[in-house]
C-alpha positions in Angstrom: 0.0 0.0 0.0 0.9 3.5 -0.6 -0.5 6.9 -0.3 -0.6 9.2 -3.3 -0.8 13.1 -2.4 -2.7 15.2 -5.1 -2.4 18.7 -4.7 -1.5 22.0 -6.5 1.5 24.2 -5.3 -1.0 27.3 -5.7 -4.2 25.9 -4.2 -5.0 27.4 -0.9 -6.5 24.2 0.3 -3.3 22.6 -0.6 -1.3 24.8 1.6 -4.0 24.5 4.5 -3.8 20.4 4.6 -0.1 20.4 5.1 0.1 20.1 8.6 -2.3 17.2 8.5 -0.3 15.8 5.0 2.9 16.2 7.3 1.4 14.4 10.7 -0.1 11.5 9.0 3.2 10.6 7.5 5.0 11.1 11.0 2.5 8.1 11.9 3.1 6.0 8.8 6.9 6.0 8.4 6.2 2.8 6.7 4.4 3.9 3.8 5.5 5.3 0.8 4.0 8.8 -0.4 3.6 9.5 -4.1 3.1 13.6 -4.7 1.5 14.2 -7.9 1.0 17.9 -9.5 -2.9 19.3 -10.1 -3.2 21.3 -13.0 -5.6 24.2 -11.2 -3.8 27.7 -13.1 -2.9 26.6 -17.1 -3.7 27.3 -20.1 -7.0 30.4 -19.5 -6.7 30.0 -16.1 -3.1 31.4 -15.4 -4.5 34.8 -15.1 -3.6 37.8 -12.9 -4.8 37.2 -9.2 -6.7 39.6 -9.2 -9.5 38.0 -11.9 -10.2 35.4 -8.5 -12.1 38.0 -6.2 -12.8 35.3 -4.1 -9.2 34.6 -2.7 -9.0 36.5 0.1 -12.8 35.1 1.5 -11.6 31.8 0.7 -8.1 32.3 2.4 -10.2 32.9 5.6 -12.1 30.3 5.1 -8.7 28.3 5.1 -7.2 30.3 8.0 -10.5 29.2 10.2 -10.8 25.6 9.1 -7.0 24.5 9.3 -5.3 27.0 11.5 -2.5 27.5 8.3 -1.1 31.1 8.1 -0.6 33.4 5.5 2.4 35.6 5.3 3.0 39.6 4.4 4.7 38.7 1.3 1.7 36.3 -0.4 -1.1 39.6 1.1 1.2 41.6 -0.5 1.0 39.7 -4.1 -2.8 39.8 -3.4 -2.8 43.3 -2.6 -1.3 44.1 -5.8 -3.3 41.6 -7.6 -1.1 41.3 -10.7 0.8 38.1 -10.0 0.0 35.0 -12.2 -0.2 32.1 -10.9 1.2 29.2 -13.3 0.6 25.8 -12.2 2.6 24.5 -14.9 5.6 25.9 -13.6 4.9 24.9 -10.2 4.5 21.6 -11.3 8.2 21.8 -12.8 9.4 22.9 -9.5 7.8 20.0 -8.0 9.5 17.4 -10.4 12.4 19.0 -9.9 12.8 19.0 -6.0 11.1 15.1 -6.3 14.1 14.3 -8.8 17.1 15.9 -6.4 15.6 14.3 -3.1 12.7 11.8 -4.0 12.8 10.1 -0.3 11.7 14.2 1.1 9.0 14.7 -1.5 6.2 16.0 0.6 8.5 18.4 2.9 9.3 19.9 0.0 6.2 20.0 -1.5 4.7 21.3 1.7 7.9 23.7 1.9 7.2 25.2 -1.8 4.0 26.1 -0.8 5.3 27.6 2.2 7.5 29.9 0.2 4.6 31.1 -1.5 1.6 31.6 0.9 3.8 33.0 3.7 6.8 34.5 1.5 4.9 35.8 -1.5 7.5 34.3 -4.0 6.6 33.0 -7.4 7.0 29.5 -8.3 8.0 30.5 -11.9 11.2 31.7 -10.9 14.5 30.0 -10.6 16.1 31.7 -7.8 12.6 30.4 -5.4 14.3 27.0 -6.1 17.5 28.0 -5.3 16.7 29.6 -1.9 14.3 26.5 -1.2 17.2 23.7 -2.0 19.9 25.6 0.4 17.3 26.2 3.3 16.9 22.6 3.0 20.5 21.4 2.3 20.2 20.3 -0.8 22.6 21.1 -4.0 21.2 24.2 -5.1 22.3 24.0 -8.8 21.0 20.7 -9.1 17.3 21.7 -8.5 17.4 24.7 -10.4 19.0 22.7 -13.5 16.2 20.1 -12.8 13.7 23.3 -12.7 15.3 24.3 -16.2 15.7 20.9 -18.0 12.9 20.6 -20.5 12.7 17.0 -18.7 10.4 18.8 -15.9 7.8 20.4 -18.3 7.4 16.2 -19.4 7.2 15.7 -16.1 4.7 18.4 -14.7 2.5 17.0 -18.2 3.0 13.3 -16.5 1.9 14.7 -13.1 -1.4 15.9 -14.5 -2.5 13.2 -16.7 -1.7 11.2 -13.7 -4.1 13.1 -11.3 -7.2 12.3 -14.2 -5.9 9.4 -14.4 -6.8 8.9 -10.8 -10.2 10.9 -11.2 -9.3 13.7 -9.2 -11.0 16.5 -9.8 -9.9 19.0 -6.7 -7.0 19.7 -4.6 -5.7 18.4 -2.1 -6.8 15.1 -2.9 -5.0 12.0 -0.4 -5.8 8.4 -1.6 -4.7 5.4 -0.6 -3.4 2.9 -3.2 -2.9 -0.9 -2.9 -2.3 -2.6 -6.6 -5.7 -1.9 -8.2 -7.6 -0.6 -4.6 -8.0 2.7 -4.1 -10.0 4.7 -1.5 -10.1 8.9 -0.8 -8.7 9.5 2.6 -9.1 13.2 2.4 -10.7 15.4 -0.1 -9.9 18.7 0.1 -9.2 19.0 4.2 -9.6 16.7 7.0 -7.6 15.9 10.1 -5.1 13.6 11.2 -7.4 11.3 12.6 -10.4 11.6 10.7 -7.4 10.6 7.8 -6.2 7.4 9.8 -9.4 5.9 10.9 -10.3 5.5 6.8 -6.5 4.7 6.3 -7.0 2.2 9.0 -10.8 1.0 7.9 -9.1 0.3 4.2 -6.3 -1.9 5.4 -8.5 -3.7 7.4 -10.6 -4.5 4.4 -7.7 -5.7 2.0 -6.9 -7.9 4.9 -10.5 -9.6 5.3 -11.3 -13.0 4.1 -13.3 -12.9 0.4 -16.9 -13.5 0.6 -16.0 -16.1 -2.1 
């Protein structure tokens, strides 16, 4: 079994499940997590922030349900409201970080989205890589060749037909995957615990006898 994270670097309800993301794989060390780029913001939807006037009532909306925080520098880039936000290159940045240190994919997913929603930078840009892979002690030109390699706009392409491949159809989604098994655990927020009594309730079922 395995868990596979769906999520989009620029969806709010992304940013506000990574706390829960983060604890439930503290308490399964044991399971192998597969993060997968949404496609929210491409192709007509990679528009100036300011075309969503609903992102600062749904950032509260966030803020209350999760308890995540949003920095100066993200209110800033909403204040301004001319910032795009490209999923596709997000999605790059993902592959990327996943290529240079696939065992800490979801702390730097979780981390990316930190350097957005509380740092206001933009996940287009190479130098948001840069400063990410040396906080976390990783080789810093590495990531931001992988961010630059035209391997990562395959990759982010591979990421979304991945996510419809799995039906999902918002962000964050967390499944649980065992061969052809597959069960939500968490659909666009939850909590640690509401998450590990479904993990718990699906292994439980691969495990019982067949009614055959």
């Amino acid at each position: 079994m395995k868990l596979v994270y769906v999520f989009d670097a620029y969806c709010g309800w992304s940013h506000g499940f990574s706390a829960t993301l983060r604890e439930i794989v503290s308490r399964h060390p044991e399971l192998p997590v597969e993060v997968v780029s949404g496609g929210l913001f491409t192709g007509p939807r990679a528009v100036p922030i300011r075309e969503f006037g609903h992102v600062q009532g749904a950032n509260a909306q966030i803020a209350e349900r999760t308890g995540a925080a949003f920095g100066e520098g993200y209110e800033r880039l909403i204040a301004d409201g001319s910032f795009v936000m490209d999923s596709e290159a997000a999605a790059r940045g993902v592959a990327a970080l996943r290529r240079v240190a696939p065992d800490r994919a979801v702390e730097l997913a979780t981390a990316l989205q930190h350097a957005f929603y509380a740092d206001g930078l933009s996940l287009s840009e190479p130098a948001t890589y840069r400063k990410l892979a040396e906080s976390a002690g990783l080789d810093a030109d590495a990531v931001v060749a992988a961010f630059q390699d035209p391997e990562a706009s395959l990759a982010a392409a591979d990421d979304f037909h991945r996510a419809a491949e799995l039906g999902v159809t918002g962000f964050p989604t967390l499944l649980a995957v065992d061969g052809e098994h597959v069960v939500p655990l968490a659909l666009g927020h939850g909590t640690a615990d509401e998450v590990d009594r479904r993990l718990k309730a699906f292994a439980a079922s691969l495990t019982s006898p067949s009614d055959n």
